[in-house]
XYZ file of C-alpha atoms in Angstrom:
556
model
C -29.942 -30.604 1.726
C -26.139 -31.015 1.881
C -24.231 -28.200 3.184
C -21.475 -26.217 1.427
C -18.206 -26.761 2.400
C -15.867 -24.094 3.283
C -12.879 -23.231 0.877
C -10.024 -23.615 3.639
C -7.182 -21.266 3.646
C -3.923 -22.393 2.001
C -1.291 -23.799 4.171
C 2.000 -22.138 4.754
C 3.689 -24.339 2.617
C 1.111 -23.909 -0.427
C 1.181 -20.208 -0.432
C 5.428 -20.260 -0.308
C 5.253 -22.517 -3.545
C 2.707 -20.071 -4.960
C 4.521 -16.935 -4.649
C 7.944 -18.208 -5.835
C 6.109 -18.215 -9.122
C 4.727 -14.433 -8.436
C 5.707 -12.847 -11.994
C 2.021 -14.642 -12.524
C 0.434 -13.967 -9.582
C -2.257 -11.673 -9.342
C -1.834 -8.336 -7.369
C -4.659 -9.075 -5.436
C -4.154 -12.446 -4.392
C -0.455 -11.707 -3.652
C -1.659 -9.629 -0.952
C -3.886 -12.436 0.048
C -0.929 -14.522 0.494
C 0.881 -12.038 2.303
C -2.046 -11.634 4.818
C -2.135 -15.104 4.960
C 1.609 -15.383 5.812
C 1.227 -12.590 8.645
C -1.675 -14.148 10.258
C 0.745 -16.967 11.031
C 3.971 -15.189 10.994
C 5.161 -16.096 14.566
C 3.665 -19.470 14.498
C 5.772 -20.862 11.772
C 5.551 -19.008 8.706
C 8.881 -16.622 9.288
C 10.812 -19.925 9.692
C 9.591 -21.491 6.794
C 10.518 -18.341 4.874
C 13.774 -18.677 5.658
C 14.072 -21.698 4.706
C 13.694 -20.627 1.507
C 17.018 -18.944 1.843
C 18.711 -21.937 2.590
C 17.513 -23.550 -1.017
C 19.840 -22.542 -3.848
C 17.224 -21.174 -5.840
C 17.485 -17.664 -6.814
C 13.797 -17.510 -7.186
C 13.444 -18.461 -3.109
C 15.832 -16.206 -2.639
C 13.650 -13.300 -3.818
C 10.350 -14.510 -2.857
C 12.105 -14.454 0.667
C 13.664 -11.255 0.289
C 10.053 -9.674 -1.275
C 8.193 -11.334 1.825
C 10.453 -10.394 4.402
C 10.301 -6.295 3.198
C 6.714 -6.634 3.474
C 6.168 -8.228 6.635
C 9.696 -8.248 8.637
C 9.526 -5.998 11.744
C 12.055 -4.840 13.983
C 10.748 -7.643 16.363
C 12.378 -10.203 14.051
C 15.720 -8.163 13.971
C 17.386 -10.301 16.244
C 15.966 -13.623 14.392
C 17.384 -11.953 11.040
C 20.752 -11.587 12.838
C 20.765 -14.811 14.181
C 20.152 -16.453 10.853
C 23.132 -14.268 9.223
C 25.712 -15.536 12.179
C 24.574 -19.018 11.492
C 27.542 -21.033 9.643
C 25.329 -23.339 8.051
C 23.830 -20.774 5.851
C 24.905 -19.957 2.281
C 27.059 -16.447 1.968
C 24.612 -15.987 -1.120
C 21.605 -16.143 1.246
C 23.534 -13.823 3.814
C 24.191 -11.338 1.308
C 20.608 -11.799 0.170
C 19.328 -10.356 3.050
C 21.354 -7.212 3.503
C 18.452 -4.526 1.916
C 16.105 -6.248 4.744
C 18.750 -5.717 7.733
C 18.999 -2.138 6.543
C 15.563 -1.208 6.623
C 15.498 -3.072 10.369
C 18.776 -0.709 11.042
C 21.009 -3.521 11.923
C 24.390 -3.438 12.891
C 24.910 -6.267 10.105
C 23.315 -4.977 6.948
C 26.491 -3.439 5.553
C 30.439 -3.987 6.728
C 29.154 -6.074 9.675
C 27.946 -8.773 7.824
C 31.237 -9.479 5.880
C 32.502 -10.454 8.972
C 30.384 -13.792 9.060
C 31.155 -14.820 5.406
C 32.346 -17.991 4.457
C 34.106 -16.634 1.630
C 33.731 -13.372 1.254
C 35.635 -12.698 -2.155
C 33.538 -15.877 -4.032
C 30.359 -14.605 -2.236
C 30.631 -11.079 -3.652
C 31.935 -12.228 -7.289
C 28.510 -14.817 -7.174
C 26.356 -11.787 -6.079
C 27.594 -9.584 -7.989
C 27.258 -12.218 -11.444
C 23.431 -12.715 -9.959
C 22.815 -9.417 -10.314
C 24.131 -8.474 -13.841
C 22.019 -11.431 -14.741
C 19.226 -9.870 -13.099
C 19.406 -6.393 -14.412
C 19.574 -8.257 -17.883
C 16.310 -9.626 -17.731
C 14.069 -6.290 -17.365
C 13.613 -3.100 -16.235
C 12.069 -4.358 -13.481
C 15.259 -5.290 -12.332
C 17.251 -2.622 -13.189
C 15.020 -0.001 -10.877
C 15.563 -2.459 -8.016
C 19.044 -2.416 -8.388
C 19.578 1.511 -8.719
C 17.091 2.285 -6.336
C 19.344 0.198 -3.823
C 22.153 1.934 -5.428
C 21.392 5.589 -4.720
C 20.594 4.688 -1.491
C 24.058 4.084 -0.574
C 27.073 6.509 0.480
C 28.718 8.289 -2.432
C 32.003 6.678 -1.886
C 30.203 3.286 -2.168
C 27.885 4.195 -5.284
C 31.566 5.560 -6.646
C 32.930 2.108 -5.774
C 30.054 0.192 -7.680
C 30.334 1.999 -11.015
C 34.226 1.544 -10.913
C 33.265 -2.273 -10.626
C 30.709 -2.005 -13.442
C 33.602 -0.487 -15.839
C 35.784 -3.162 -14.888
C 33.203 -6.175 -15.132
C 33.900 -6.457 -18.747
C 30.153 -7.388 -18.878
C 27.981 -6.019 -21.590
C 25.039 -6.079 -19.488
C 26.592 -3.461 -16.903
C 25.259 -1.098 -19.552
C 21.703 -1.049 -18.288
C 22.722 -0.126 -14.784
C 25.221 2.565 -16.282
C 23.195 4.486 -18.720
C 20.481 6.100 -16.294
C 23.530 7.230 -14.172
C 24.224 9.639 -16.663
C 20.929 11.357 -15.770
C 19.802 13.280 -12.965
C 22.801 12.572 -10.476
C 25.648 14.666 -8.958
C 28.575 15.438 -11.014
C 30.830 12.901 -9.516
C 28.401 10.404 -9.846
C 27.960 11.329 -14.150
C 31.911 11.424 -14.602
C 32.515 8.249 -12.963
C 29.622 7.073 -15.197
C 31.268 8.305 -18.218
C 34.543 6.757 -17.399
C 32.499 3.103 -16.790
C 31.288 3.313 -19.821
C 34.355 4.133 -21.686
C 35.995 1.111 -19.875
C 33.799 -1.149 -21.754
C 34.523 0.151 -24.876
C 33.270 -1.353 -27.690
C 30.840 -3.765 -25.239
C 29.378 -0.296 -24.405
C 29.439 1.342 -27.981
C 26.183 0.941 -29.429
C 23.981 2.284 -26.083
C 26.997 4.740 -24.846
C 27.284 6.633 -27.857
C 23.159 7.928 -27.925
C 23.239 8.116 -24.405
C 26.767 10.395 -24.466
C 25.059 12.482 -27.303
C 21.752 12.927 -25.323
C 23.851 14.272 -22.676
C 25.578 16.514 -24.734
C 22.194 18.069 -25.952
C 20.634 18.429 -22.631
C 23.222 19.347 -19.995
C 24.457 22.550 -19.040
C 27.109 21.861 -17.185
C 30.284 22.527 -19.050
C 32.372 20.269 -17.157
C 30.267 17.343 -17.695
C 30.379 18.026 -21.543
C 33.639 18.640 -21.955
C 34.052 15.308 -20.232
C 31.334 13.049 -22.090
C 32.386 14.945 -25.662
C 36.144 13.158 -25.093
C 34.815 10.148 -24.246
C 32.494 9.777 -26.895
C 35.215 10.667 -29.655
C 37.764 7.857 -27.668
C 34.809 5.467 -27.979
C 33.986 6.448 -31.776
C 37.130 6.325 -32.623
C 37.606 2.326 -30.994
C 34.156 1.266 -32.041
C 34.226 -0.283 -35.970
C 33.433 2.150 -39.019
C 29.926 3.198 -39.157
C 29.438 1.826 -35.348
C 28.100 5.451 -34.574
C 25.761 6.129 -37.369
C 24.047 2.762 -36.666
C 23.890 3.050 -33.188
C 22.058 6.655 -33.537
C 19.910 5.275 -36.153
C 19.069 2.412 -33.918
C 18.119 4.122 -31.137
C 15.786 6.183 -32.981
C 13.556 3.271 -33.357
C 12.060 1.502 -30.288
C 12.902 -1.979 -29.561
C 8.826 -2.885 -29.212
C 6.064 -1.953 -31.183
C 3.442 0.394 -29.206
C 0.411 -1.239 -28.086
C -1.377 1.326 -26.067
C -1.442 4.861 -25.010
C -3.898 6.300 -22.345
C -4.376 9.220 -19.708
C -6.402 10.180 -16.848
C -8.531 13.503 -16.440
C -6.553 15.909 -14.475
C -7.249 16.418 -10.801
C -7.813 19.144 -8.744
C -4.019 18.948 -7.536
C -2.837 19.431 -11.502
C -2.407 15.912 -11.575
C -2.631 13.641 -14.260
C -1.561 9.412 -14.952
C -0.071 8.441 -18.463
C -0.012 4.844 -19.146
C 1.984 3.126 -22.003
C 2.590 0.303 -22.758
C 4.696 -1.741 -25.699
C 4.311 -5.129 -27.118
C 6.425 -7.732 -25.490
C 5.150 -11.215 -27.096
C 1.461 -11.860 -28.497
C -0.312 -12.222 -24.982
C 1.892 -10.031 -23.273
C 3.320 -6.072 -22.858
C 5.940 -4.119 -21.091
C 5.319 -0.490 -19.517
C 5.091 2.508 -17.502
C 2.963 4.837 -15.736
C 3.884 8.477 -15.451
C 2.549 10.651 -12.375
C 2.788 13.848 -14.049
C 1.444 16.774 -11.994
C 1.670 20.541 -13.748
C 3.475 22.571 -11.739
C 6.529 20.093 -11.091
C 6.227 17.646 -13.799
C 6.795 13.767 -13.450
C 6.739 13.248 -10.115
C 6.583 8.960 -10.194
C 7.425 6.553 -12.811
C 6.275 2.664 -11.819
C 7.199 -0.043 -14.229
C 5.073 -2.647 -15.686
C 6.971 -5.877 -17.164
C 5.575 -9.067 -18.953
C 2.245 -8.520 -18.154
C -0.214 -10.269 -19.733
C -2.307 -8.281 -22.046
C -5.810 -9.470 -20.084
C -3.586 -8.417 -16.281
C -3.150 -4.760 -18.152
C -6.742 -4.264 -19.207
C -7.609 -5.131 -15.424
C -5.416 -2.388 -14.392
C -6.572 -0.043 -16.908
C -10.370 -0.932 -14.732
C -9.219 -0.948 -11.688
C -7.524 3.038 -12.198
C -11.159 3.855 -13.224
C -12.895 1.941 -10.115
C -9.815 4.358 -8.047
C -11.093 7.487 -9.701
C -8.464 7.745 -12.311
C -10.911 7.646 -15.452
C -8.396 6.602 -18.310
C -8.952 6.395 -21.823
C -6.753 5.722 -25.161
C -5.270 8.302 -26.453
C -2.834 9.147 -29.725
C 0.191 7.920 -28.588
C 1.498 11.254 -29.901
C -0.507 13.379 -27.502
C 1.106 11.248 -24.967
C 4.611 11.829 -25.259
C 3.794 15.699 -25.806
C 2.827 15.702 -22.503
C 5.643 13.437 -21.275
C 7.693 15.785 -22.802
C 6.207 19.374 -21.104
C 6.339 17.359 -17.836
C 10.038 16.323 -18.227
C 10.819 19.944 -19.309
C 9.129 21.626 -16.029
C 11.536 19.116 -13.854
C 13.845 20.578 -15.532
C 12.980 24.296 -15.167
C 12.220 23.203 -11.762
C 15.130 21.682 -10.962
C 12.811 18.642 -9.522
C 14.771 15.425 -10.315
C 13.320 12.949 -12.522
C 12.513 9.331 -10.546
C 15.619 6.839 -11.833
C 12.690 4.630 -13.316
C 11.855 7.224 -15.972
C 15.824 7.393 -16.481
C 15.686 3.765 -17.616
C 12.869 4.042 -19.930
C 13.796 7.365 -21.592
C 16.003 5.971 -24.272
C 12.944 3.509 -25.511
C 10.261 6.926 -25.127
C 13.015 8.951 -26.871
C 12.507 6.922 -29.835
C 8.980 6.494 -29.572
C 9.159 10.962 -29.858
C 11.796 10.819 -32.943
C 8.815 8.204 -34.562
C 5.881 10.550 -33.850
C 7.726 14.010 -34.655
C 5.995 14.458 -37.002
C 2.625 14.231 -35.524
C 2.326 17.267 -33.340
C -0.548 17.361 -30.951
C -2.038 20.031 -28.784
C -1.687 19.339 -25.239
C -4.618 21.945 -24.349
C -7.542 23.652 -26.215
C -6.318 26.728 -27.672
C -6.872 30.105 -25.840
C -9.988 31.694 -26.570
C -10.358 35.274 -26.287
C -13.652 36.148 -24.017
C -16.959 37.897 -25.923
C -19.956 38.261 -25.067
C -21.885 35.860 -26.757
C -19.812 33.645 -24.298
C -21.185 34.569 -21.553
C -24.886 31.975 -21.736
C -22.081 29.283 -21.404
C -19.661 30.626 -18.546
C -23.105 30.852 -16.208
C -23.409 27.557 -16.331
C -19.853 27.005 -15.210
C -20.794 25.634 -11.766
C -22.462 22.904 -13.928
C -18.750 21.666 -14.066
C -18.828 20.532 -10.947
C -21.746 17.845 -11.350
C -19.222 15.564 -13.667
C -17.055 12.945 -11.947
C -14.383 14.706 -13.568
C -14.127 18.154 -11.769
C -15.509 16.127 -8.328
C -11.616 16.618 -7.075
C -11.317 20.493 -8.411
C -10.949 22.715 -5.100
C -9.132 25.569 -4.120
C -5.461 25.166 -3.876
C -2.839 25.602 -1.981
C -5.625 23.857 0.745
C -3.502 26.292 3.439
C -4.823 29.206 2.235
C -8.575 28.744 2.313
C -8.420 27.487 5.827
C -8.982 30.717 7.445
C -12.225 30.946 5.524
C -13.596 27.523 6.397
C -12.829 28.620 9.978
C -14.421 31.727 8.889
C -17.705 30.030 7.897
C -18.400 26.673 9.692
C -17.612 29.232 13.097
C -21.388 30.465 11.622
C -23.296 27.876 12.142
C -25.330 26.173 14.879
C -26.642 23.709 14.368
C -30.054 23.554 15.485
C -31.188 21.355 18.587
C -33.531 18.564 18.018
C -37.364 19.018 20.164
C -38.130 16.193 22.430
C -39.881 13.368 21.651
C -42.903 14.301 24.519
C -42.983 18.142 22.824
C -46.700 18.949 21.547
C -47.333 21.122 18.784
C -43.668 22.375 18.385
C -43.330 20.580 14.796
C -44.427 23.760 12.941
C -42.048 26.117 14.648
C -38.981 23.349 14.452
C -39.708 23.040 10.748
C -39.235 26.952 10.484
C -36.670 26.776 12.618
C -34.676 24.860 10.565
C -35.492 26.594 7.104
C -34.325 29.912 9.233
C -31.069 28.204 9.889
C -30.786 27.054 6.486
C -31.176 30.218 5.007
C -28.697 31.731 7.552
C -26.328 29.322 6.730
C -26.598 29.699 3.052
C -25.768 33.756 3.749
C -23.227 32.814 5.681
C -21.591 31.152 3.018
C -22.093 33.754 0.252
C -20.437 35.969 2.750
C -17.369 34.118 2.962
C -17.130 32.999 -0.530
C -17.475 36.790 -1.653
C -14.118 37.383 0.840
C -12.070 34.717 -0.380
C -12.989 36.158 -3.918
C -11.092 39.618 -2.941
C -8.570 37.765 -0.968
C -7.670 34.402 -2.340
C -8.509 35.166 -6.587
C -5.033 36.903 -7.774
C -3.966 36.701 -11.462
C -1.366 34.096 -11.211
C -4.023 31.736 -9.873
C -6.611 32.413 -12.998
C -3.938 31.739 -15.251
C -3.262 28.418 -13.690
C -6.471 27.187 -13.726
C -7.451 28.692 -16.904
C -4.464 26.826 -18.607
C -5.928 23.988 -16.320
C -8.767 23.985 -17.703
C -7.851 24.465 -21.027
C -6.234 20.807 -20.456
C -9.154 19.405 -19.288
C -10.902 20.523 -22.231
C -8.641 18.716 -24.537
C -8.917 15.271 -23.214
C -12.774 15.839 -23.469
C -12.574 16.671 -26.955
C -10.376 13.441 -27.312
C -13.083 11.439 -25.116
C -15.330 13.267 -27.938
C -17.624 14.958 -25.737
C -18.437 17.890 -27.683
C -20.931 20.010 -25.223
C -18.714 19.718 -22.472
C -15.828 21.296 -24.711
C -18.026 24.101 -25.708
C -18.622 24.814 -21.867
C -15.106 24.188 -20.744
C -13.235 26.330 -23.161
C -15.917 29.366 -22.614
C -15.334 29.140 -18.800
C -11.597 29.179 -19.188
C -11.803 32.312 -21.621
C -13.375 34.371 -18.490
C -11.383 33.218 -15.808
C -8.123 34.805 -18.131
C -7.300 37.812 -16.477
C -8.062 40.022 -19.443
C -11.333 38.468 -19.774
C -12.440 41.836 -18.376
C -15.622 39.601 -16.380
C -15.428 40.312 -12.472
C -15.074 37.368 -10.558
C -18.391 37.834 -8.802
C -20.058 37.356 -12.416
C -18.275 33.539 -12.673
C -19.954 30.731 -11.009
C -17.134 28.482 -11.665
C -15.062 30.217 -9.114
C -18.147 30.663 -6.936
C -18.740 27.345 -6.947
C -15.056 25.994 -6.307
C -14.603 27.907 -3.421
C -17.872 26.934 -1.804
C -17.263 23.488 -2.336
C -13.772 24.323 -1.207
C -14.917 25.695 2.328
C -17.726 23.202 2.791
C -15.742 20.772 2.250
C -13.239 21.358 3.481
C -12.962 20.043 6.858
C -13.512 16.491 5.373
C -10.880 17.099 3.036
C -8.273 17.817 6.120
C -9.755 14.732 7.847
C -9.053 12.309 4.882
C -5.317 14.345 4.108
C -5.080 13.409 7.690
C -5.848 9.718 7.611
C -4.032 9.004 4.636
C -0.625 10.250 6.671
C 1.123 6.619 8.468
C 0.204 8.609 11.897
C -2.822 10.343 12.854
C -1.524 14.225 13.009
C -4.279 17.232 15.156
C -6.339 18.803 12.169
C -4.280 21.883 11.165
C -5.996 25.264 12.308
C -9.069 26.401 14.169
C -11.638 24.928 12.147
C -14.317 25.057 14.636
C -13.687 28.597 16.637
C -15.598 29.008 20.137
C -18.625 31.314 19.832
């Protein structure tokens, strides 16, 4: 019988060509081929990836840039450095490799490199046309390029909007706009002034953008400011410039293909997915972090994917824990909308991502206003003939859905796991040569259970008087309430019914004693056993392994 061959591993040179075609690359295999690359980083592969910066090929030039910020070490500083000094080596492909030389904290990733131009003034003018054709193509492209942006001084980021004002380039729009949003004062006024430098380039996007910031701002300065640039702008623009440009930004540039959510956490947290129709095979998006006591905490971006790629994400969330499902895309954007409105009332800043697609979910809101949805179950005032259902409330806790509902903050139920796993002992185990000790180790060990079992109902019934204030039942009550609405959009009737009974006793003026409600009974014993394998797995997930907080396991 002939024997199988083994599949041999890509060479170097294979993988290189592979990934400078990544836009259809698989996520997974990518990070094959970046495991790949590190296996054989020192023995070849880091040279051959620069030698994709000596090509003059864009597309090298990012593949190189992408695999570098993935792999690149402060071991290879000095190679980096070496490779910048080099006078063989394109000023494109220098300047290419600044963001890398920053993360490595090199002397040469900002001023320093100038120094080793060829041309410095024709370098920056090429890099600078490079990127207004990249921030052209996508959003994609655009987040890369502000995210670099805001990390730089002010004086620079100043600098670089003065330059997009006086680039004369209509495409220095789609850096522009989400500058108007969620950044310092200085930063918005210089903005303002970019964008009124482009004049009638900028019109049609400046002019909903200036009026959006009119609407939402409350700093007088700034509106004062954007209200005499808008009317300069109006007033340059052609006749009827700004009724079309409002009425064209009321309707978004791609039809909707999908909207879906997750089930919310036991952090408050919650994923929206949406996506919009690119082509026929393929669809551009974003996924919202949304969590309900800050509101959108992440925004990642999703860009020509194909339309089989997005249903393997949508699996993939599941297989992760995130059950998602499709949802109206008007229930959606209500909750985009609550979440944007708490970062506000916050004061939490919105991620620059969301910044750049607000203008496209804006219109997707002015298409569905007239569609309200409910973003919870309504409150239900508690009755008796409630109270079969809210016994069963610890049933909850046997769907996949509630598995991540604990107690939260995690700090302040410590003391009570301390509390109760200082209880136990844990009962030794009779030697293998003992005679006729079975019996009494059996009963040893139901004694211990039972003990244990008190132990717990001792502790649980303390952290009831000590951890159960109002303000915390009337988070997860409107918590709940949540949860029951994406079950009665996942049409699971029953578990609606239960849901929305158990949230009508846990309101405050439910008049039902905590002791009575074994959905709290049962969250904080899962809570404190728990627990400690909670902290562990907090712990691990951290880039350094940190001492578990507290005295978990007291001496006796």
């Amino acid at each position: 019988m002939p024997t199988k061959k083994r599949k041999e591993s890509p060479s170097i040179d294979e993988v290189l060509d592979a990934m400078c075609h990544r836009d259809s690359v698989d996520p997974l295999q990518m990070d094959a081929y970046l495991e790949r690359l590190d296996e054989e980083w020192t023995a070849g592969a880091r040279d051959k990836v620069l030698d994709l910066l000596r090509r003059r090929d864009p597309a090298a030039h990012s593949t190189a840039v992408y695999i570098l910020s993935h792999l690149a070490t402060e071991d290879d500083r000095e190679v980096l450095e070496d490779f910048v000094t080099d006078p063989t080596v394109s000023d494109i492909a220098k300047l290419t490799l600044a963001p890398v030389l920053r993360e490595l904290n090199s002397e040469l990733a900002e001023e320093g490199l100038v120094e080793y131009l060829n041309d410095p003034e024709a370098a920056m003018l090429q890099m600078q046309s490079r990127l207004l054709e990249l921030v052209g193509k996508s959003e994609l492209g655009v987040e890369a390029v502000l995210e670099d942006v805001l990390s730089m001084p002010l004086e620079r980021r100043l600098g670089f909007v003065d330059w997009l004002g006086r680039s004369h380039d209509p495409r220095a729009v789609h850096l522009l706009l989400p500058l108007l949003e969620n950044q310092s004062t200085r930063v918005v006024m210089a903005t303002i002034d970019a964008l009124e430098q482009l004049g009638s380039l900028a019109a049609p996007q400046a002019i909903p953008a200036l009026n959006h910031l009119l609407t939402t701002s409350s700093n007088r300065l700034l509106k004062q400011h954007a209200r005499a640039a808008l009317g300069r702008l109006t007033m340059q623009a052609a006749p009827g410039t700004e009724a079309q440009a409002l009425a064209e930004a009321a309707r978004p540039a791609y039809p909707l293909y999908e909207a879906r959510v997750s089930f919310i956490d036991g952090s408050g947290s919650q994923i929206i997915m949406l996506a919009w129709k690119h082509s026929e095979e393929t669809v551009k998006g974003i996924n919202l972090l949304c969590q309900d006591q800050w509101g959108i905490k992440d925004c990642y971006s999703t860009d020509e994917m194909t339309i089989e790629r997005w249903q393997r994400l949508v699996r993939e969330m599941s297989d992760q824990g995130f059950t998602n499902f499709v949802v109206p895309p008007a229930y959606c954007l209500a909750l985009i909308s609550e979440a944007a409105a708490l970062n506000r009332r916050g004061r939490h800043k919105l991620p620059i991502a969301y910044a750049i697609w607000r203008p496209l979910l804006s219109a997707e809101m002015q298409q569905h206003q007239g569609q309200p949805v409910a973003t919870a179950l309504e409150p239900q005032p508690f009755s008796p003939e409630l109270l079969p259902l809210v016994q069963k409330g610890g049933e909850l806790f046997q769907m996949p859905e509630f598995s991540s509902w604990m107690y939260e903050p995690l700090e302040r139920i410590q003391p009570f796991m301390a509390r109760y796993w200082g209880t136990i002992e844990f009962p030794r185990v009779p030697p293998a040569n003992a005679r006729g000790r079975g019996r009494s180790h059996k009963q040893n060990q139901q004694q211990a259970a039972t003990d244990q079992r008190q132990a717990l109902e001792t502790v649980v019934e303390q952290a009831l008087e000590e951890l159960i204030d109002d303000q915390w039942r009337l988070l997860y009550e409107t918590r709940l309430r949540r949860q029951g609405q994406l079950f009665a959009f996942a049409g699971r009737r029953q578990e609606v019914a239960l849901i929305h009974a158990v949230a009508a006793a846990l309101h405050p003026a439910s008049g039902l004693p905590l002791k009575e409600q074994p959905f709290v009974r049962a969250l904080l014993s899962l809570s404190i056993r728990q627990g400690p394998f909670r902290i562990l797995l907090e712990t691990l997930d951290k880039d350094e392994l940190q001492p578990l907080p507290g005295d978990l396991f007291p001496p006796r």
